[in-house]
């Protein structure tokens, strides 16, 4: 049974979402604020997170940012903030779907199923190439063996694989993997990419250099 964490400070909204999703066979975990959402995320390792933006403690942006520091699990925003700038900011943080209130229950369920399906397909493809990420164990497995990666190397590979096929600039990688406020030398990215390639062995070729820009994780050799 797939687990969904629903974080919203309005109890009525949480219950409404629960009523929509439980008949679909999902296990629902509820959080009333951002701090509790992060605690329950760490404790239960949900398969998908539904976040409201405006919550006490930590807002939805902060919760999303913290989860994205270590995981690529699906995150969906359900919020009354429908401005284009808010949606663009959400996608820049790594949100998979953005739904504005009021919303259609059928559309919500359809989008949840689509996001979960995409995640499953990506995991299957990664495993087929001999490289897979175990989000619960916080480990990378290469041809059946656990790789000895530093926390930064793990986050770096996780980010690259989560965006397989996309060209990522060195600045994007630096901001996402190290810190949103980190202003270090871009060569830091190159150094860690080289170390990661060495540890991946012949699969290191999956990390392609995009000349004059950054890197791209290929889906196959």
mmCIF file of C-alpha atoms in Angstrom:
data_model
loop_
_atom_site.group_PDB
_atom_site.id
_atom_site.type_symbol
_atom_site.label_atom_id
_atom_site.label_comp_id
_atom_site.label_asym_id
_atom_site.label_seq_id
_atom_site.Cartn_x
_atom_site.Cartn_y
_atom_site.Cartn_z
ATOM 1 C CA UNK A 1 0.000 0.000 0.000
ATOM 2 C CA UNK A 2 1.446 3.345 -1.053
ATOM 3 C CA UNK A 3 1.744 5.998 1.674
ATOM 4 C CA UNK A 4 0.816 9.634 1.123
ATOM 5 C CA UNK A 5 1.701 12.407 3.573
ATOM 6 C CA UNK A 6 -0.895 15.198 3.577
ATOM 7 C CA UNK A 7 0.295 18.450 5.204
ATOM 8 C CA UNK A 8 -2.236 21.260 5.666
ATOM 9 C CA UNK A 9 -3.038 23.403 8.696
ATOM 10 C CA UNK A 10 -6.775 23.256 7.912
ATOM 11 C CA UNK A 11 -8.198 20.090 9.433
ATOM 12 C CA UNK A 12 -11.248 20.237 7.183
ATOM 13 C CA UNK A 13 -9.068 20.306 4.053
ATOM 14 C CA UNK A 14 -6.964 17.394 5.311
ATOM 15 C CA UNK A 15 -10.079 15.355 5.979
ATOM 16 C CA UNK A 16 -11.448 16.209 2.566
ATOM 17 C CA UNK A 17 -8.286 14.925 0.880
ATOM 18 C CA UNK A 18 -8.316 11.806 3.078
ATOM 19 C CA UNK A 19 -11.915 11.098 2.059
ATOM 20 C CA UNK A 20 -10.882 11.357 -1.607
ATOM 21 C CA UNK A 21 -7.800 9.150 -1.347
ATOM 22 C CA UNK A 22 -8.642 6.376 1.123
ATOM 23 C CA UNK A 23 -11.158 4.674 -1.224
ATOM 24 C CA UNK A 24 -8.306 4.488 -3.768
ATOM 25 C CA UNK A 25 -6.346 2.257 -1.397
ATOM 26 C CA UNK A 26 -3.717 4.717 -0.165
ATOM 27 C CA UNK A 27 -2.425 4.871 3.408
ATOM 28 C CA UNK A 28 -2.734 8.490 4.584
ATOM 29 C CA UNK A 29 -0.517 10.264 7.110
ATOM 30 C CA UNK A 30 -1.639 13.710 8.280
ATOM 31 C CA UNK A 31 0.425 16.703 9.399
ATOM 32 C CA UNK A 32 -1.055 19.934 10.762
ATOM 33 C CA UNK A 33 2.022 22.119 10.162
ATOM 34 C CA UNK A 34 5.357 22.159 8.392
ATOM 35 C CA UNK A 35 7.430 21.021 11.370
ATOM 36 C CA UNK A 36 5.226 18.000 11.899
ATOM 37 C CA UNK A 37 5.324 17.269 8.162
ATOM 38 C CA UNK A 38 9.126 16.958 8.222
ATOM 39 C CA UNK A 39 9.023 14.792 11.341
ATOM 40 C CA UNK A 40 6.446 12.428 9.829
ATOM 41 C CA UNK A 41 8.323 12.357 6.522
ATOM 42 C CA UNK A 42 11.462 11.181 8.332
ATOM 43 C CA UNK A 43 9.541 8.650 10.412
ATOM 44 C CA UNK A 44 7.290 7.096 7.754
ATOM 45 C CA UNK A 45 9.136 7.546 4.408
ATOM 46 C CA UNK A 46 5.972 8.240 2.359
ATOM 47 C CA UNK A 47 5.757 7.543 -1.362
ATOM 48 C CA UNK A 48 4.301 11.004 -2.085
ATOM 49 C CA UNK A 49 3.878 14.288 -0.201
ATOM 50 C CA UNK A 50 0.936 16.689 -0.609
ATOM 51 C CA UNK A 51 1.831 20.131 0.740
ATOM 52 C CA UNK A 52 -0.110 23.297 1.438
ATOM 53 C CA UNK A 53 2.025 26.423 1.050
ATOM 54 C CA UNK A 54 0.805 28.574 3.940
ATOM 55 C CA UNK A 55 1.376 26.600 7.157
ATOM 56 C CA UNK A 56 2.591 27.587 10.635
ATOM 57 C CA UNK A 57 6.075 26.639 11.750
ATOM 58 C CA UNK A 58 7.585 25.859 8.368
ATOM 59 C CA UNK A 59 5.712 26.805 5.211
ATOM 60 C CA UNK A 60 5.335 24.457 2.257
ATOM 61 C CA UNK A 61 8.301 25.983 0.437
ATOM 62 C CA UNK A 62 10.603 25.200 3.359
ATOM 63 C CA UNK A 63 9.296 21.659 3.729
ATOM 64 C CA UNK A 64 9.771 21.039 0.011
ATOM 65 C CA UNK A 65 13.298 22.461 0.087
ATOM 66 C CA UNK A 66 14.306 20.268 3.030
ATOM 67 C CA UNK A 67 12.918 17.094 1.453
ATOM 68 C CA UNK A 68 14.622 17.872 -1.849
ATOM 69 C CA UNK A 69 17.995 18.117 -0.093
ATOM 70 C CA UNK A 70 17.950 14.328 0.266
ATOM 71 C CA UNK A 71 15.134 12.834 -1.777
ATOM 72 C CA UNK A 72 13.454 12.926 -5.186
ATOM 73 C CA UNK A 73 10.137 11.467 -3.993
ATOM 74 C CA UNK A 74 7.061 13.033 -5.642
ATOM 75 C CA UNK A 75 5.891 16.314 -4.079
ATOM 76 C CA UNK A 76 2.614 18.002 -4.992
ATOM 77 C CA UNK A 77 1.464 21.438 -3.841
ATOM 78 C CA UNK A 78 -2.229 22.022 -3.084
ATOM 79 C CA UNK A 79 -2.697 25.716 -2.392
ATOM 80 C CA UNK A 80 -4.856 28.777 -2.843
ATOM 81 C CA UNK A 81 -1.807 30.660 -4.191
ATOM 82 C CA UNK A 82 -2.535 30.534 -7.899
ATOM 83 C CA UNK A 83 -0.235 33.284 -9.189
ATOM 84 C CA UNK A 84 2.160 32.324 -11.961
ATOM 85 C CA UNK A 85 5.159 33.456 -9.936
ATOM 86 C CA UNK A 86 4.208 31.059 -7.112
ATOM 87 C CA UNK A 87 3.854 28.147 -9.525
ATOM 88 C CA UNK A 88 7.190 28.883 -11.194
ATOM 89 C CA UNK A 89 8.886 29.119 -7.794
ATOM 90 C CA UNK A 90 7.372 25.757 -6.812
ATOM 91 C CA UNK A 91 8.647 24.028 -9.932
ATOM 92 C CA UNK A 92 12.065 25.585 -9.416
ATOM 93 C CA UNK A 93 12.145 24.001 -5.949
ATOM 94 C CA UNK A 94 11.431 20.602 -7.483
ATOM 95 C CA UNK A 95 7.658 20.245 -7.074
ATOM 96 C CA UNK A 96 6.168 17.632 -9.422
ATOM 97 C CA UNK A 97 2.617 19.020 -9.594
ATOM 98 C CA UNK A 98 0.926 22.255 -8.523
ATOM 99 C CA UNK A 99 -2.830 22.226 -7.860
ATOM 100 C CA UNK A 100 -4.810 25.328 -6.896
ATOM 101 C CA UNK A 101 -7.834 25.360 -4.586
ATOM 102 C CA UNK A 102 -10.650 24.698 -5.210
ATOM 103 C CA UNK A 103 -9.825 21.568 -7.167
ATOM 104 C CA UNK A 104 -11.591 18.591 -8.695
ATOM 105 C CA UNK A 105 -11.244 15.374 -6.641
ATOM 106 C CA UNK A 106 -11.033 13.340 -9.848
ATOM 107 C CA UNK A 107 -8.219 15.528 -11.198
ATOM 108 C CA UNK A 108 -6.350 15.287 -7.891
ATOM 109 C CA UNK A 109 -6.548 11.483 -7.915
ATOM 110 C CA UNK A 110 -5.550 11.296 -11.590
ATOM 111 C CA UNK A 111 -2.491 13.509 -11.014
ATOM 112 C CA UNK A 112 -1.426 11.530 -7.950
ATOM 113 C CA UNK A 113 -1.599 8.283 -9.897
ATOM 114 C CA UNK A 114 0.323 9.813 -12.812
ATOM 115 C CA UNK A 115 3.092 11.183 -10.567
ATOM 116 C CA UNK A 116 3.471 7.883 -8.705
ATOM 117 C CA UNK A 117 3.512 5.973 -11.991
ATOM 118 C CA UNK A 118 6.281 8.210 -13.380
ATOM 119 C CA UNK A 119 8.344 7.625 -10.253
ATOM 120 C CA UNK A 120 7.969 3.863 -10.495
ATOM 121 C CA UNK A 121 8.973 3.873 -14.161
ATOM 122 C CA UNK A 122 12.070 5.949 -13.405
ATOM 123 C CA UNK A 123 13.111 3.566 -10.616
ATOM 124 C CA UNK A 124 12.645 0.530 -12.849
ATOM 125 C CA UNK A 125 14.685 2.145 -15.624
ATOM 126 C CA UNK A 126 17.493 3.121 -13.295
ATOM 127 C CA UNK A 127 17.666 -0.405 -11.890
ATOM 128 C CA UNK A 128 17.748 -1.811 -15.425
ATOM 129 C CA UNK A 129 20.886 0.224 -16.137
ATOM 130 C CA UNK A 130 22.606 -1.262 -13.097
ATOM 131 C CA UNK A 131 22.393 1.889 -10.974
ATOM 132 C CA UNK A 132 19.553 2.348 -8.495
ATOM 133 C CA UNK A 133 18.813 4.548 -5.499
ATOM 134 C CA UNK A 134 17.276 3.138 -2.322
ATOM 135 C CA UNK A 135 15.628 6.239 -0.869
ATOM 136 C CA UNK A 136 14.657 4.560 2.407
ATOM 137 C CA UNK A 137 18.185 3.280 3.093
ATOM 138 C CA UNK A 138 19.771 6.423 1.625
ATOM 139 C CA UNK A 139 22.042 4.235 -0.513
ATOM 140 C CA UNK A 140 23.092 3.819 -4.127
ATOM 141 C CA UNK A 141 23.350 0.278 -5.491
ATOM 142 C CA UNK A 142 25.613 -0.478 -8.463
ATOM 143 C CA UNK A 143 25.167 -3.902 -10.085
ATOM 144 C CA UNK A 144 23.852 -5.280 -6.794
ATOM 145 C CA UNK A 145 26.589 -3.781 -4.607
ATOM 146 C CA UNK A 146 26.149 -0.791 -2.270
ATOM 147 C CA UNK A 147 28.425 2.095 -3.255
ATOM 148 C CA UNK A 148 30.492 3.859 -0.612
ATOM 149 C CA UNK A 149 29.418 7.456 -1.303
ATOM 150 C CA UNK A 150 29.754 10.569 0.822
ATOM 151 C CA UNK A 151 26.495 12.395 1.682
ATOM 152 C CA UNK A 152 27.301 15.029 -0.964
ATOM 153 C CA UNK A 153 28.062 12.401 -3.618
ATOM 154 C CA UNK A 154 24.764 10.679 -2.820
ATOM 155 C CA UNK A 155 22.823 13.948 -3.157
ATOM 156 C CA UNK A 156 24.657 14.777 -6.379
ATOM 157 C CA UNK A 157 23.875 11.426 -8.043
ATOM 158 C CA UNK A 158 20.312 11.516 -6.739
ATOM 159 C CA UNK A 159 19.779 14.957 -8.301
ATOM 160 C CA UNK A 160 21.320 13.935 -11.632
ATOM 161 C CA UNK A 161 19.288 10.723 -11.857
ATOM 162 C CA UNK A 162 16.083 12.497 -10.849
ATOM 163 C CA UNK A 163 16.593 14.775 -13.848
ATOM 164 C CA UNK A 164 17.817 12.111 -16.293
ATOM 165 C CA UNK A 165 18.035 13.400 -19.850
ATOM 166 C CA UNK A 166 18.087 17.061 -18.778
ATOM 167 C CA UNK A 167 21.095 19.338 -19.145
ATOM 168 C CA UNK A 168 21.818 20.844 -15.719
ATOM 169 C CA UNK A 169 24.067 23.870 -15.345
ATOM 170 C CA UNK A 170 26.876 23.894 -12.810
ATOM 171 C CA UNK A 171 25.077 26.681 -10.928
ATOM 172 C CA UNK A 172 21.848 24.645 -10.783
ATOM 173 C CA UNK A 173 23.741 21.653 -9.434
ATOM 174 C CA UNK A 174 25.638 23.760 -6.906
ATOM 175 C CA UNK A 175 22.452 25.373 -5.606
ATOM 176 C CA UNK A 176 20.444 22.152 -5.392
ATOM 177 C CA UNK A 177 23.089 19.805 -4.004
ATOM 178 C CA UNK A 178 25.082 22.070 -1.723
ATOM 179 C CA UNK A 179 22.798 24.879 -0.578
ATOM 180 C CA UNK A 180 20.470 27.461 -2.059
ATOM 181 C CA UNK A 181 22.612 30.192 -0.491
ATOM 182 C CA UNK A 182 25.962 28.615 -1.357
ATOM 183 C CA UNK A 183 28.181 30.844 -3.468
ATOM 184 C CA UNK A 184 31.257 28.667 -3.751
ATOM 185 C CA UNK A 185 33.485 27.971 -6.737
ATOM 186 C CA UNK A 186 31.696 26.193 -9.585
ATOM 187 C CA UNK A 187 34.747 23.941 -9.919
ATOM 188 C CA UNK A 188 33.498 22.211 -6.766
ATOM 189 C CA UNK A 189 30.878 20.576 -8.995
ATOM 190 C CA UNK A 190 33.516 19.336 -11.466
ATOM 191 C CA UNK A 191 35.613 17.856 -8.657
ATOM 192 C CA UNK A 192 32.702 15.898 -7.210
ATOM 193 C CA UNK A 193 31.515 14.759 -10.640
ATOM 194 C CA UNK A 194 34.979 13.317 -11.330
ATOM 195 C CA UNK A 195 35.014 11.460 -8.003
ATOM 196 C CA UNK A 196 31.523 10.144 -8.635
ATOM 197 C CA UNK A 197 32.437 8.897 -12.104
ATOM 198 C CA UNK A 198 35.387 6.994 -10.674
ATOM 199 C CA UNK A 199 33.191 5.295 -8.067
ATOM 200 C CA UNK A 200 30.617 4.368 -10.717
ATOM 201 C CA UNK A 201 33.260 2.591 -12.779
ATOM 202 C CA UNK A 202 32.098 1.864 -16.328
ATOM 203 C CA UNK A 203 28.707 3.378 -15.432
ATOM 204 C CA UNK A 204 30.459 6.711 -14.900
ATOM 205 C CA UNK A 205 29.899 7.322 -18.605
ATOM 206 C CA UNK A 206 26.218 7.836 -17.785
ATOM 207 C CA UNK A 207 27.201 11.277 -16.468
ATOM 208 C CA UNK A 208 27.802 13.247 -19.661
ATOM 209 C CA UNK A 209 29.564 16.622 -19.843
ATOM 210 C CA UNK A 210 27.586 19.372 -21.564
ATOM 211 C CA UNK A 211 30.394 21.534 -22.908
ATOM 212 C CA UNK A 212 30.442 25.065 -21.529
ATOM 213 C CA UNK A 213 27.319 24.441 -19.420
ATOM 214 C CA UNK A 214 27.229 21.528 -17.009
ATOM 215 C CA UNK A 215 26.219 17.862 -16.939
ATOM 216 C CA UNK A 216 23.495 15.465 -18.024
ATOM 217 C CA UNK A 217 22.696 11.991 -16.727
ATOM 218 C CA UNK A 218 21.997 9.708 -19.688
ATOM 219 C CA UNK A 219 19.405 6.971 -19.325
ATOM 220 C CA UNK A 220 21.563 4.401 -21.084
ATOM 221 C CA UNK A 221 25.170 3.954 -22.145
#
